[in-house]
PDB file of C-alpha atoms and ligand atoms in Angstrom:
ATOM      1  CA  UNK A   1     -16.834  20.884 -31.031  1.00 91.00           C
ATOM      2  CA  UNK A   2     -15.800  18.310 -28.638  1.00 97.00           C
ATOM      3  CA  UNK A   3     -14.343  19.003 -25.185  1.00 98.00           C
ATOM      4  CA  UNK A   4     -10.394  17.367 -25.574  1.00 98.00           C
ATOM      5  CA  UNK A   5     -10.032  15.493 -22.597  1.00 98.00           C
ATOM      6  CA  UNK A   6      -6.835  13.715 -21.050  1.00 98.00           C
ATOM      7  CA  UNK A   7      -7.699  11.698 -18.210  1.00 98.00           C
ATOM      8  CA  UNK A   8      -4.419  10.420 -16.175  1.00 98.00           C
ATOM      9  CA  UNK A   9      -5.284   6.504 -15.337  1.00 97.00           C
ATOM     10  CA  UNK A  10      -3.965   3.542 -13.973  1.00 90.00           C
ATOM     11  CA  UNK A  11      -6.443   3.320 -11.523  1.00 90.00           C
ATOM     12  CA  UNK A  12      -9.718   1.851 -11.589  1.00 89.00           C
ATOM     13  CA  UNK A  13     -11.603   4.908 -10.889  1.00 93.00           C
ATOM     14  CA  UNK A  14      -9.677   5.813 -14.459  1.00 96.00           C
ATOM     15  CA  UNK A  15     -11.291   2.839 -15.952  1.00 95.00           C
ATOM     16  CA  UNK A  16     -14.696   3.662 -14.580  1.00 95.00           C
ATOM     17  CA  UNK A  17     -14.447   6.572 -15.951  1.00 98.00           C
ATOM     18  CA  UNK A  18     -13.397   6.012 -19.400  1.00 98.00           C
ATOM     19  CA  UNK A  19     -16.038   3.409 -19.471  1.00 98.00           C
ATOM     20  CA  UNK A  20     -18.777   6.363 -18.907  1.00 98.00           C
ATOM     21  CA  UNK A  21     -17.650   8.862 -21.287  1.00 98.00           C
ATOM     22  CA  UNK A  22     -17.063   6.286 -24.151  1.00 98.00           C
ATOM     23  CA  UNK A  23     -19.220   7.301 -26.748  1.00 96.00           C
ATOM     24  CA  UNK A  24     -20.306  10.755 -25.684  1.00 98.00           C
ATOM     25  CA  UNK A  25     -20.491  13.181 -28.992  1.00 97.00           C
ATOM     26  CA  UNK A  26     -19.683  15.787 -26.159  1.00 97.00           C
ATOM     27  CA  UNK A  27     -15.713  14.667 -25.165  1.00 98.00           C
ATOM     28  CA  UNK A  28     -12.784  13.631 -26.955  1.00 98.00           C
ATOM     29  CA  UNK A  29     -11.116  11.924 -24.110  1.00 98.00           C
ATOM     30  CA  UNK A  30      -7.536  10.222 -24.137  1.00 98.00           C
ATOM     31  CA  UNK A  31      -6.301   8.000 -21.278  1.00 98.00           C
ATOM     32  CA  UNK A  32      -2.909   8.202 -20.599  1.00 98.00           C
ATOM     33  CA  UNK A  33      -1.028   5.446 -18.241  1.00 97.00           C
ATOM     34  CA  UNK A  34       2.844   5.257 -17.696  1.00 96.00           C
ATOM     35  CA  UNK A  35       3.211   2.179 -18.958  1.00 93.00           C
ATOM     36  CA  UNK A  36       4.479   0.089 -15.705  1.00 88.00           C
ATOM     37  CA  UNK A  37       1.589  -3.422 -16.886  1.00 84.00           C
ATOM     38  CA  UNK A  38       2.976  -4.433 -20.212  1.00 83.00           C
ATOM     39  CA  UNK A  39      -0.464  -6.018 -20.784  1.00 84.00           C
ATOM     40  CA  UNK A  40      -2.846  -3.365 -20.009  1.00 87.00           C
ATOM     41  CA  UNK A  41      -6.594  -3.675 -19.439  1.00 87.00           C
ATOM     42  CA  UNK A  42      -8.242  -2.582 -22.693  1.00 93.00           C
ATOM     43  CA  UNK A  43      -9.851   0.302 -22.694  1.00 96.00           C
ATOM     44  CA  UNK A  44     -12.714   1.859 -24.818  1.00 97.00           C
ATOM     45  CA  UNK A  45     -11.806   4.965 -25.431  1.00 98.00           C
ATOM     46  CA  UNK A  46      -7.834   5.959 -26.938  1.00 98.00           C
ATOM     47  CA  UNK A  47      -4.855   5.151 -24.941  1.00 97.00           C
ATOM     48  CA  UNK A  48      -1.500   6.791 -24.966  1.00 97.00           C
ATOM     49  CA  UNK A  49       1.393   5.323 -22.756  1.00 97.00           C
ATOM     50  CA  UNK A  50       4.653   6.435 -21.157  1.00 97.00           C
ATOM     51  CA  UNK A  51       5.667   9.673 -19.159  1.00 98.00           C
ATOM     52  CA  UNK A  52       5.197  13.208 -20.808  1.00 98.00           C
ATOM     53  CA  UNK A  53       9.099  14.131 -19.816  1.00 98.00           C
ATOM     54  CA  UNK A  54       8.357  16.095 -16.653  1.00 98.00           C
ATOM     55  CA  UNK A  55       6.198  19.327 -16.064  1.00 98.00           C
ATOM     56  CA  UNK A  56       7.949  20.564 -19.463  1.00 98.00           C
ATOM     57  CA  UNK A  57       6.715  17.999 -21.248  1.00 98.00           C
ATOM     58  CA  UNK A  58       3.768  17.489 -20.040  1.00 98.00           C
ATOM     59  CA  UNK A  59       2.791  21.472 -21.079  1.00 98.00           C
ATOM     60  CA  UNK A  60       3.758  20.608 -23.922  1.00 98.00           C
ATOM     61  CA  UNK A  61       1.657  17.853 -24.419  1.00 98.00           C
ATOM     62  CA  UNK A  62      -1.323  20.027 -23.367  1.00 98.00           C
ATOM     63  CA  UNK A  63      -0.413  22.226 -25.733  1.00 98.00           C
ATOM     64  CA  UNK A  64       0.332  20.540 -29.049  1.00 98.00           C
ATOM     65  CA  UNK A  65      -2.921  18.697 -28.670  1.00 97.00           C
ATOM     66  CA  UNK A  66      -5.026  21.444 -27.590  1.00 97.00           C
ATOM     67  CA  UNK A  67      -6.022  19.162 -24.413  1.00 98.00           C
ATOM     68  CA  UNK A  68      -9.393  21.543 -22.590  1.00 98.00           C
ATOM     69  CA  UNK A  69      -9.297  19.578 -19.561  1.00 98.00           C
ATOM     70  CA  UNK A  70      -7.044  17.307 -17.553  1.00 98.00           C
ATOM     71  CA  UNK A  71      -8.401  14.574 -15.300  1.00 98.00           C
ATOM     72  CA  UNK A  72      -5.819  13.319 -12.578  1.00 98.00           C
ATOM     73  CA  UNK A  73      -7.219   9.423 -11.647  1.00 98.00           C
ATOM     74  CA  UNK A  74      -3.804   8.348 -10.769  1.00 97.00           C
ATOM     75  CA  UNK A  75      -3.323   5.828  -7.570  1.00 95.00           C
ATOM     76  CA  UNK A  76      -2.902   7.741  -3.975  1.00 95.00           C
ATOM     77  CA  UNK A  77       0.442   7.054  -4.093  1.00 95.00           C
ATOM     78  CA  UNK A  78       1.445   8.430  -7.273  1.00 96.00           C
ATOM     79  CA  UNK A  79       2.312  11.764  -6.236  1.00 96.00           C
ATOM     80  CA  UNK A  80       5.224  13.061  -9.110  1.00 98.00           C
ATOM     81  CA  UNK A  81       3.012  12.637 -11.610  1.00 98.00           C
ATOM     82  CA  UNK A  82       0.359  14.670  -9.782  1.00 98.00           C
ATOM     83  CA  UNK A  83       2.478  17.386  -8.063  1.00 98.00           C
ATOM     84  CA  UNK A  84       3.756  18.097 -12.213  1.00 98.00           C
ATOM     85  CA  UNK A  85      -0.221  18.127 -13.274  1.00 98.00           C
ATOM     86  CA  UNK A  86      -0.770  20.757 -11.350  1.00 98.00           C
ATOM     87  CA  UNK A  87       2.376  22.978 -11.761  1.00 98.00           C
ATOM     88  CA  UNK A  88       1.609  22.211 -15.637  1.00 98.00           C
ATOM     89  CA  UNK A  89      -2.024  22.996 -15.486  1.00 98.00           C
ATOM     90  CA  UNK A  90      -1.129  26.538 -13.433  1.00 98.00           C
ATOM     91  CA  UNK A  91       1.435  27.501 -16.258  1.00 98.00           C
ATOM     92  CA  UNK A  92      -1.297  26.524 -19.406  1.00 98.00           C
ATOM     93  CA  UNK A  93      -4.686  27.766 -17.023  1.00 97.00           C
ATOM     94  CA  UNK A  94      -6.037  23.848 -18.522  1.00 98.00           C
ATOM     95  CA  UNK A  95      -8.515  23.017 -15.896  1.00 98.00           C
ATOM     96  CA  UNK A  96      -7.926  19.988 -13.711  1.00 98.00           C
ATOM     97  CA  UNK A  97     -10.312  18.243 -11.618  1.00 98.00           C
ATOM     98  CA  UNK A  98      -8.753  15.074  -9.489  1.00 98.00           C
ATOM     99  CA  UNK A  99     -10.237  12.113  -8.377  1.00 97.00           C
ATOM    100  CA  UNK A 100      -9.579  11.287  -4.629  1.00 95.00           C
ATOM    101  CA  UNK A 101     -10.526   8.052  -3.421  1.00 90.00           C
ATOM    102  CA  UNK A 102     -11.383   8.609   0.263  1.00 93.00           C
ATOM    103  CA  UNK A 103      -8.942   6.830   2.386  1.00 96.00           C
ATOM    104  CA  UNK A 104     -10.059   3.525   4.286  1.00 97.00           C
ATOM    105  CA  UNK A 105     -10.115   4.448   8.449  1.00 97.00           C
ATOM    106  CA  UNK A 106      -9.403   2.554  10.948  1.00 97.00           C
ATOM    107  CA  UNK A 107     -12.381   0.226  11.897  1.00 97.00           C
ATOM    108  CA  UNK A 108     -13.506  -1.977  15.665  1.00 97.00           C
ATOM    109  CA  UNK A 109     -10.848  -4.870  15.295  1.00 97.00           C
ATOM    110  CA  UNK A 110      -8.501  -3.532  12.848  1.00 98.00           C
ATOM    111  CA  UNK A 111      -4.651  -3.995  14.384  1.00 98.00           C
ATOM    112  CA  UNK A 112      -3.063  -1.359  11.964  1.00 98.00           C
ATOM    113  CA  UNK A 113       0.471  -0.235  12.561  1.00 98.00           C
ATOM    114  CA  UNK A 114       0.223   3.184  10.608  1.00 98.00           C
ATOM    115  CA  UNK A 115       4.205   4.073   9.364  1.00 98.00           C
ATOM    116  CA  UNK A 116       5.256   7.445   6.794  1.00 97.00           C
ATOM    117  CA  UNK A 117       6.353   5.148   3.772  1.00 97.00           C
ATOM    118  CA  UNK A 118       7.496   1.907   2.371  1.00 97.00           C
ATOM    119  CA  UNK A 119      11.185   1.735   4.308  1.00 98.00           C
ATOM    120  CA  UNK A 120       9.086   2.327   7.644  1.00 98.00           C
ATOM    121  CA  UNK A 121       7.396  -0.339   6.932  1.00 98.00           C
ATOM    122  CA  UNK A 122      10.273  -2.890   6.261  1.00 98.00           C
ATOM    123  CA  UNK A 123      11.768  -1.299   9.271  1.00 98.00           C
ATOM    124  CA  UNK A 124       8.831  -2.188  11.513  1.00 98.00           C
ATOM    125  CA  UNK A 125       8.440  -5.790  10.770  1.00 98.00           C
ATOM    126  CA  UNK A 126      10.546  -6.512  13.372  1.00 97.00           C
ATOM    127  CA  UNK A 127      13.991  -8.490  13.823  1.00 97.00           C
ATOM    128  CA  UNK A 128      12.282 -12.158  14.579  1.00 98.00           C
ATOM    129  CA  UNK A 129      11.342 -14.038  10.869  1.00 98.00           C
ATOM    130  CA  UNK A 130       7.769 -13.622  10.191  1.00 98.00           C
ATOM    131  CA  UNK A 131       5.813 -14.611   7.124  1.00 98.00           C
ATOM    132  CA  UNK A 132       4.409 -11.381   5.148  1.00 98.00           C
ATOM    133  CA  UNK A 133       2.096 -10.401   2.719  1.00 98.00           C
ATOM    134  CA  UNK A 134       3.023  -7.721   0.646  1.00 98.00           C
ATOM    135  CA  UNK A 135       0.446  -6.249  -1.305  1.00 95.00           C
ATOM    136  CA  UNK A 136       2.006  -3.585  -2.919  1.00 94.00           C
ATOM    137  CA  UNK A 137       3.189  -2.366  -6.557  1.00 89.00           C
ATOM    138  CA  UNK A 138       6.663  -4.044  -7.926  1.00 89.00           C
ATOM    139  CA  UNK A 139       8.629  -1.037  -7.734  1.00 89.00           C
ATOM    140  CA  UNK A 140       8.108  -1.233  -4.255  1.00 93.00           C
ATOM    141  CA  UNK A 141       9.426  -4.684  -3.205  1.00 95.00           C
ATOM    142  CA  UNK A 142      13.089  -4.129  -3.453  1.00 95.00           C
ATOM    143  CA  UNK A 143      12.657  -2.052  -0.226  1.00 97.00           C
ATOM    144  CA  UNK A 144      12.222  -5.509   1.341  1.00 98.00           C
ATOM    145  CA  UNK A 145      16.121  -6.629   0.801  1.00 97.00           C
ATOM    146  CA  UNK A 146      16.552  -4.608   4.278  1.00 97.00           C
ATOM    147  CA  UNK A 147      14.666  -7.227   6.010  1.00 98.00           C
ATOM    148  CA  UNK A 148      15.964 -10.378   5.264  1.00 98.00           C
ATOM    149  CA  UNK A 149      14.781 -12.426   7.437  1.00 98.00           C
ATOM    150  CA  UNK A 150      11.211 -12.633   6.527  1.00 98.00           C
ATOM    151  CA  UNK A 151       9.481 -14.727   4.249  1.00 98.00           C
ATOM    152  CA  UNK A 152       7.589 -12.844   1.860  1.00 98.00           C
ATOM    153  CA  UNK A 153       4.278 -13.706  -0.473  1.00 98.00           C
ATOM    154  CA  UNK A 154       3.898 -10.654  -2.653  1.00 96.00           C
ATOM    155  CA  UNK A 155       0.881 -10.666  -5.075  1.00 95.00           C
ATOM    156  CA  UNK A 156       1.635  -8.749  -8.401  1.00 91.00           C
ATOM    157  CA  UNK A 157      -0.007  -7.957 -11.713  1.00 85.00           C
ATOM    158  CA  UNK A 158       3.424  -8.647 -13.571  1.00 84.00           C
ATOM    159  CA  UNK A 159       6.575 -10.030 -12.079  1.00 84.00           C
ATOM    160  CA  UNK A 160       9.230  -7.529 -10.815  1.00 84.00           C
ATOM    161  CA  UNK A 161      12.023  -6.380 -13.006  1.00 80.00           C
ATOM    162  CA  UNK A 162      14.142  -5.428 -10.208  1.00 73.00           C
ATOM    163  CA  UNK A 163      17.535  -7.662  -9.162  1.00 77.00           C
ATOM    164  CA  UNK A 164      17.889  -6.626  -5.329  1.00 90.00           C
ATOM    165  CA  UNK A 165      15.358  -8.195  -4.376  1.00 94.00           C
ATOM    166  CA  UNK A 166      14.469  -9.513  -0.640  1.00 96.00           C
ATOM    167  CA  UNK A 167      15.889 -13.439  -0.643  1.00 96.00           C
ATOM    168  CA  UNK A 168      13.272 -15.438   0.591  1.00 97.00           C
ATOM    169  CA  UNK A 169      10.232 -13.788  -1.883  1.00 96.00           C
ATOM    170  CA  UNK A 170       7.239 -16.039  -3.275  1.00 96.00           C
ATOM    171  CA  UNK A 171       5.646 -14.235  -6.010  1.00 94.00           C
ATOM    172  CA  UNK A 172       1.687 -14.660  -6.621  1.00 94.00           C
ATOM    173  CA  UNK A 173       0.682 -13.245 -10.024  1.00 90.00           C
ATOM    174  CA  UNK A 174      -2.964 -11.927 -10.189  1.00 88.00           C
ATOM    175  CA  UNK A 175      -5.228  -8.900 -10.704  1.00 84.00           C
ATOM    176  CA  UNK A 176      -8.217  -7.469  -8.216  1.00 80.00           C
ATOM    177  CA  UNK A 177     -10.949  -7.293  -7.284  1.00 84.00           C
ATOM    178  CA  UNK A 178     -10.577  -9.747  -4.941  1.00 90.00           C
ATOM    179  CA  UNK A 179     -13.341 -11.569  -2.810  1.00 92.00           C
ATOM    180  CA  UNK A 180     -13.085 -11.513   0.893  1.00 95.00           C
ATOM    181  CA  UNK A 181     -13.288 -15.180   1.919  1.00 96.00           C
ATOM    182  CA  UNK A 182     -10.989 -16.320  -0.715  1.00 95.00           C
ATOM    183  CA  UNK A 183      -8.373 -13.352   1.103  1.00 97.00           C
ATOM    184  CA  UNK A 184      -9.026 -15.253   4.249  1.00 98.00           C
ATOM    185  CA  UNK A 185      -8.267 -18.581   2.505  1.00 97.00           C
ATOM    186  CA  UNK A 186      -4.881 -17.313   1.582  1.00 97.00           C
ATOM    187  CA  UNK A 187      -3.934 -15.829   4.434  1.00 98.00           C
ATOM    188  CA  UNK A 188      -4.974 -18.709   6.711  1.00 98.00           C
ATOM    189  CA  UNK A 189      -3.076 -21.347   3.650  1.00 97.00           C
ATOM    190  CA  UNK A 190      -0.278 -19.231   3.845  1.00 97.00           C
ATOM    191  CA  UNK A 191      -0.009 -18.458   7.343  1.00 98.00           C
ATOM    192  CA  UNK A 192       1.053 -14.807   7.135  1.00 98.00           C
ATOM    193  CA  UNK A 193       1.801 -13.354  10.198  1.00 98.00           C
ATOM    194  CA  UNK A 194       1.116  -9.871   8.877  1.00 98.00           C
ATOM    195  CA  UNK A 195      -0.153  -8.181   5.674  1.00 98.00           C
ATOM    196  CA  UNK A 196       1.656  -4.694   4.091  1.00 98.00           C
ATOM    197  CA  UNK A 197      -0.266  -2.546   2.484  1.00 98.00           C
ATOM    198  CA  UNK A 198      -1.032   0.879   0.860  1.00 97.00           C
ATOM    199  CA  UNK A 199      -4.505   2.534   2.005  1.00 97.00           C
ATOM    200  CA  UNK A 200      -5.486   2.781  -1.492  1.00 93.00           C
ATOM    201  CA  UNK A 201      -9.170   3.510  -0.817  1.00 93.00           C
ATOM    202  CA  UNK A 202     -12.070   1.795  -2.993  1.00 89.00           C
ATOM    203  CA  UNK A 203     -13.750  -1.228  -2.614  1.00 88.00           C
ATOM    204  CA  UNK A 204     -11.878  -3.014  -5.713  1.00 86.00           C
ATOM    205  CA  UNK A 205      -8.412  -4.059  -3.015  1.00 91.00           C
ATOM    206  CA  UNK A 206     -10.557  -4.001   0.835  1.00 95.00           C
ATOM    207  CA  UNK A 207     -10.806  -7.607   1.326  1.00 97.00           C
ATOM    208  CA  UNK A 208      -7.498  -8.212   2.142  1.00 98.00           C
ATOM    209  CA  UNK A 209      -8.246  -5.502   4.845  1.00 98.00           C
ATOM    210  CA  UNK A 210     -11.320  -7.398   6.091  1.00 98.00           C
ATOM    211  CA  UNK A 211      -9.843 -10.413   6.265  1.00 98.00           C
ATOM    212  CA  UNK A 212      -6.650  -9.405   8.155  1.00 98.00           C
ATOM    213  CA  UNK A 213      -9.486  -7.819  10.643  1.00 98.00           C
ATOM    214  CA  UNK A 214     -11.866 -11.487  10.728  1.00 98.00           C
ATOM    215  CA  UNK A 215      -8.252 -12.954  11.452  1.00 98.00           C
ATOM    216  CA  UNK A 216      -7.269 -10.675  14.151  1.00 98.00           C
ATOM    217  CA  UNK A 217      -3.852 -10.114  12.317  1.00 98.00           C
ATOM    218  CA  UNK A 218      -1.741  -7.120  11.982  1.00 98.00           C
ATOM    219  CA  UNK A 219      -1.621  -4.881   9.161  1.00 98.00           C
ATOM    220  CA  UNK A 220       1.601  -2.495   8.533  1.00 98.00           C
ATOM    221  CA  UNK A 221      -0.415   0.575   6.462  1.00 98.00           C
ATOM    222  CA  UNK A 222       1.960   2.948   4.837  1.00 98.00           C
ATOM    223  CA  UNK A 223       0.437   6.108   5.250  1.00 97.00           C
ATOM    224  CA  UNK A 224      -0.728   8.177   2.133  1.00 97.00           C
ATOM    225  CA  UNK A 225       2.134  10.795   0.713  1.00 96.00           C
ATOM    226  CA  UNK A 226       0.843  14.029   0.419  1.00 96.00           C
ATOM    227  CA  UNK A 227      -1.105  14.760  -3.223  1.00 96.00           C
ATOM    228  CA  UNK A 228      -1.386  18.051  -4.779  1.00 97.00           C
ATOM    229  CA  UNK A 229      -4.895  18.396  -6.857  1.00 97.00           C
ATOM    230  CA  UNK A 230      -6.936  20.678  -8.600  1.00 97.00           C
ATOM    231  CA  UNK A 231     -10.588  20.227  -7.693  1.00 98.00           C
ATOM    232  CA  UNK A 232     -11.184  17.816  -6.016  1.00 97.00           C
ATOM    233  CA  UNK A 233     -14.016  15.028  -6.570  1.00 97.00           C
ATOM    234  CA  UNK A 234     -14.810  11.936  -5.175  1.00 94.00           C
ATOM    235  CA  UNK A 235     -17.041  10.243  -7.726  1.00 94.00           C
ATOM    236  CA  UNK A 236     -17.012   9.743 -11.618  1.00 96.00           C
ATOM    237  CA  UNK A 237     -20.049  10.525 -11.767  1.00 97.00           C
ATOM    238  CA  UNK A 238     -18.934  14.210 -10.373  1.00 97.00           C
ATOM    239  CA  UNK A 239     -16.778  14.122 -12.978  1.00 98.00           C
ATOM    240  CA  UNK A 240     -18.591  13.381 -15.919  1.00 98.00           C
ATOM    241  CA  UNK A 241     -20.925  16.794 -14.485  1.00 98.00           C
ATOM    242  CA  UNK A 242     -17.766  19.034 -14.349  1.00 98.00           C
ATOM    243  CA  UNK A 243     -16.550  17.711 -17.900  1.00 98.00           C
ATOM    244  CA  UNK A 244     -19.903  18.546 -19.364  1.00 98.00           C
ATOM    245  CA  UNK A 245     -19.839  22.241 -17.900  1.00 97.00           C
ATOM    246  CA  UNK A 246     -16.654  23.201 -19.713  1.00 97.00           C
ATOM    247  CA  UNK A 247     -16.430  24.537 -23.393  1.00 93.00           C
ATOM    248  CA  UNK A 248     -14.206  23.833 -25.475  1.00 93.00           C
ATOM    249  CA  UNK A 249     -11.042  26.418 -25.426  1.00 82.00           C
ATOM    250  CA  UNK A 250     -11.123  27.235 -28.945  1.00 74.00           C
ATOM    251  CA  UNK A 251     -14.647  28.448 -28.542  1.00 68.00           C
TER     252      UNK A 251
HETATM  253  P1  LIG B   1       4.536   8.714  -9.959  1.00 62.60           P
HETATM  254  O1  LIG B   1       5.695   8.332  -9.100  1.00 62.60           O
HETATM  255  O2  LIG B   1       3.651   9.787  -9.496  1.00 62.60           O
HETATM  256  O3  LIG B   1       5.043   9.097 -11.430  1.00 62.60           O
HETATM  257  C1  LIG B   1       6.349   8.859 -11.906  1.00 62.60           C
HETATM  258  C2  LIG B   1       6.389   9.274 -13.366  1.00 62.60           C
HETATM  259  O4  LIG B   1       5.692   8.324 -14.165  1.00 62.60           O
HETATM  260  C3  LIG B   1       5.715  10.596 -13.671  1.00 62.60           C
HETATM  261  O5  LIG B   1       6.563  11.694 -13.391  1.00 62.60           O
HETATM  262  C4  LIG B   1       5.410  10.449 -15.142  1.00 62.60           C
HETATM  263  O6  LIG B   1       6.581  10.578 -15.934  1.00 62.60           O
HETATM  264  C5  LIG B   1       5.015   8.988 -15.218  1.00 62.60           C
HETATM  265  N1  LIG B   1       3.578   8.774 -15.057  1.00 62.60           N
HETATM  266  C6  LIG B   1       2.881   8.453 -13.919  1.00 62.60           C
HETATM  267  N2  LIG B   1       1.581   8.300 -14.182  1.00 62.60           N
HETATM  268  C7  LIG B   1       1.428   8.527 -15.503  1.00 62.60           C
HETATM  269  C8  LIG B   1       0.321   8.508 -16.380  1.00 62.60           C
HETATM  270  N3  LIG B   1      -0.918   8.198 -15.941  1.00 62.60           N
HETATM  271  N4  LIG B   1       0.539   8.794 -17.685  1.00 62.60           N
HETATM  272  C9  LIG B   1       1.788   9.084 -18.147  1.00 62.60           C
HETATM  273  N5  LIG B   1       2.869   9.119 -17.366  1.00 62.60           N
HETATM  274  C10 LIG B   1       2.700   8.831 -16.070  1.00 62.60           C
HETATM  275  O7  LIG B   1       3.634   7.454 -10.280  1.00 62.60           O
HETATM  276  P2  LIG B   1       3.861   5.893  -9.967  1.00 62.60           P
HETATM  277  O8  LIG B   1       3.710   5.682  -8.512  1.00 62.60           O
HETATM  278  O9  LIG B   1       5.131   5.493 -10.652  1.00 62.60           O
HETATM  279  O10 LIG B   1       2.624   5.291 -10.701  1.00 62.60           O
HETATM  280  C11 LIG B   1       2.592   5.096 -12.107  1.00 62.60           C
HETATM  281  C12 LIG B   1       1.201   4.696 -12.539  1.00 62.60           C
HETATM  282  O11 LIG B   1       0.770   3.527 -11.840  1.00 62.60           O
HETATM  283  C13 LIG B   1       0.148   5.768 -12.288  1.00 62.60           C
HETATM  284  O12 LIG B   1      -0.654   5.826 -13.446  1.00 62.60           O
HETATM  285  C14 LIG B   1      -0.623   5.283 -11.099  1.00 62.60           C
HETATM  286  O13 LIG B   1      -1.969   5.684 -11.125  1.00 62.60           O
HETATM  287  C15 LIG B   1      -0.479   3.762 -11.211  1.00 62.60           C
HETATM  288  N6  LIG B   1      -0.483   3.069  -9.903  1.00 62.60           N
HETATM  289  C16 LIG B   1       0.384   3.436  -8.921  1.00 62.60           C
HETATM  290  C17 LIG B   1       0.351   2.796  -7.705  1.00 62.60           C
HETATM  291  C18 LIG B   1       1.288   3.205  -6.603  1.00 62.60           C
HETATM  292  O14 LIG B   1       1.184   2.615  -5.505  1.00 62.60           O
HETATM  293  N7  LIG B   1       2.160   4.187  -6.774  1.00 62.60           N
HETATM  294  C19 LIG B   1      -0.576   1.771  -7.485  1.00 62.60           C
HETATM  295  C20 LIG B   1      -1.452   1.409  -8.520  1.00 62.60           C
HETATM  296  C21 LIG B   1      -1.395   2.072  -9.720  1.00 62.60           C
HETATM  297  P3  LIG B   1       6.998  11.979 -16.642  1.00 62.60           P
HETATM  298  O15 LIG B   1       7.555  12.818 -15.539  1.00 62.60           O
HETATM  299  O16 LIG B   1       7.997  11.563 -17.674  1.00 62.60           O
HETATM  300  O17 LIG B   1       5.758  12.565 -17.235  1.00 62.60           O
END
């Protein structure tokens, strides 16, 4: 009997992993995402999509499919969707392992500007007009119409749905990894003044962070919120080794 898996995604640790387990006789994995990229990478193992209807819903879910064990790959920043994994994995005793991308740190050379969340960060870009580089998710841009006065490049898997948007915004549509001297390219082309970003860990988004350093420009970094987990791991590879020393519950 297979071990039912459901591994939260939408990161590319998620990916990673689904691309591991695909195949073995052992697991019965799903990947859920929430839906937010209309055209989602495929994947090679089965994909459900949208939210589970809170903590309720989500034991539920656990429940009706008879899910063993829960795998929380979400971003850093998606911290609902965690804090309800583990309040519904507490009320069903489901174990849940979470994998935490360590946090980028401060390096020789880096000119970061660390602020609590995304209105900070609008906040501290200053009354003068700069040029910006946002590299953060859609939902986040609208924050953005508080500063007006900047001109903003934001790059973007899909365009924004949101109206209120900031007035002078330049959209750049496009999907990491990302190479480091073509990061410097842009920002030099574009002559940002200063880049906005999450510290979302991994290698898959650092360039931008590398560059910014090799330019000597200054980074806004919008600190991580805080992220309940169950046990925590830092590689797939950890993971795969915890899946495969559970048994099945109906065993
Ligand atoms: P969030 O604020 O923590 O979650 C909001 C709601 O979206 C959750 O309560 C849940 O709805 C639903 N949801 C989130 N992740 C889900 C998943 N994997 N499967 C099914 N439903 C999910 O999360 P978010 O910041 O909106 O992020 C949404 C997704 O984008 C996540 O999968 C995350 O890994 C990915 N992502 C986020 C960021 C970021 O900066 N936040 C960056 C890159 C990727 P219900 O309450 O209805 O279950």
């Amino acid at each position: 009997m297979a071990l039912k898996v459901l591994i939260l995604g939408g990161t590319t640790a998620a990916s990673a992993l689904a691309r591991k387990i695909a195949g073995d006789a052992r697991l019965a994995p799903v990947l859920s995402l929430a839906g937010r990229t209309t055209n989602p990478q495929p994947q090679p193992i089965p994909v459900r999509v949208g939210g589970f209807g809170g903590i309720e819903g989500l034991v539920h879910f656990l429940r009706d499919e008879a899910i063993d064990a829960v795998v929380d790959a979400t971003h850093p920043y998606a911290d609902q969707m965690s804090t309800h994994v583990v309040a519904a994995s507490k009320q069903t005793g489901v174990p849940l392992a979470s994998l935490v991308r360590p946090d980028w740190k401060r390096e020789a050379g880096d000119r970061w500007q660390v602020v609590a969340d995304t209105e900070a960060a609008a906040d501290a870009l200053g009354a003068e007009p700069r040029r910006i580089f946002l590299s953060l998710g859609r939902q986040d841009l609208h924050v953005f119409a508080r500063a007006p006065q900047h001109h903003y490049l934001a790059r973007l898997i899909e365009r924004p749905d949101q109206e209120a948007l900031p007035p002078d915004l330049r959209l750049l549509q496009a999907r990491g990894p990302f190479d480091r001297a073509d990061e410097e390219r842009l920002l030099r082309q574009e002559r940002i003044d200063v880049l906005v970003s999450k510290n979302a860990g991994g290698a898959a988004t650092y360039a931008k962070i590398e560059a910014a350093r090799a330019l000597g420009l200054p980074v806004v970094m919008i600190a991580r919120p805080y992220k309940p987990a169950g046990v925590i791991l830092a590689e797939v590879e950890a993971c795969v080794a915890w899946l495969h020393g559970l048994v099945p519950r109906g065993v």
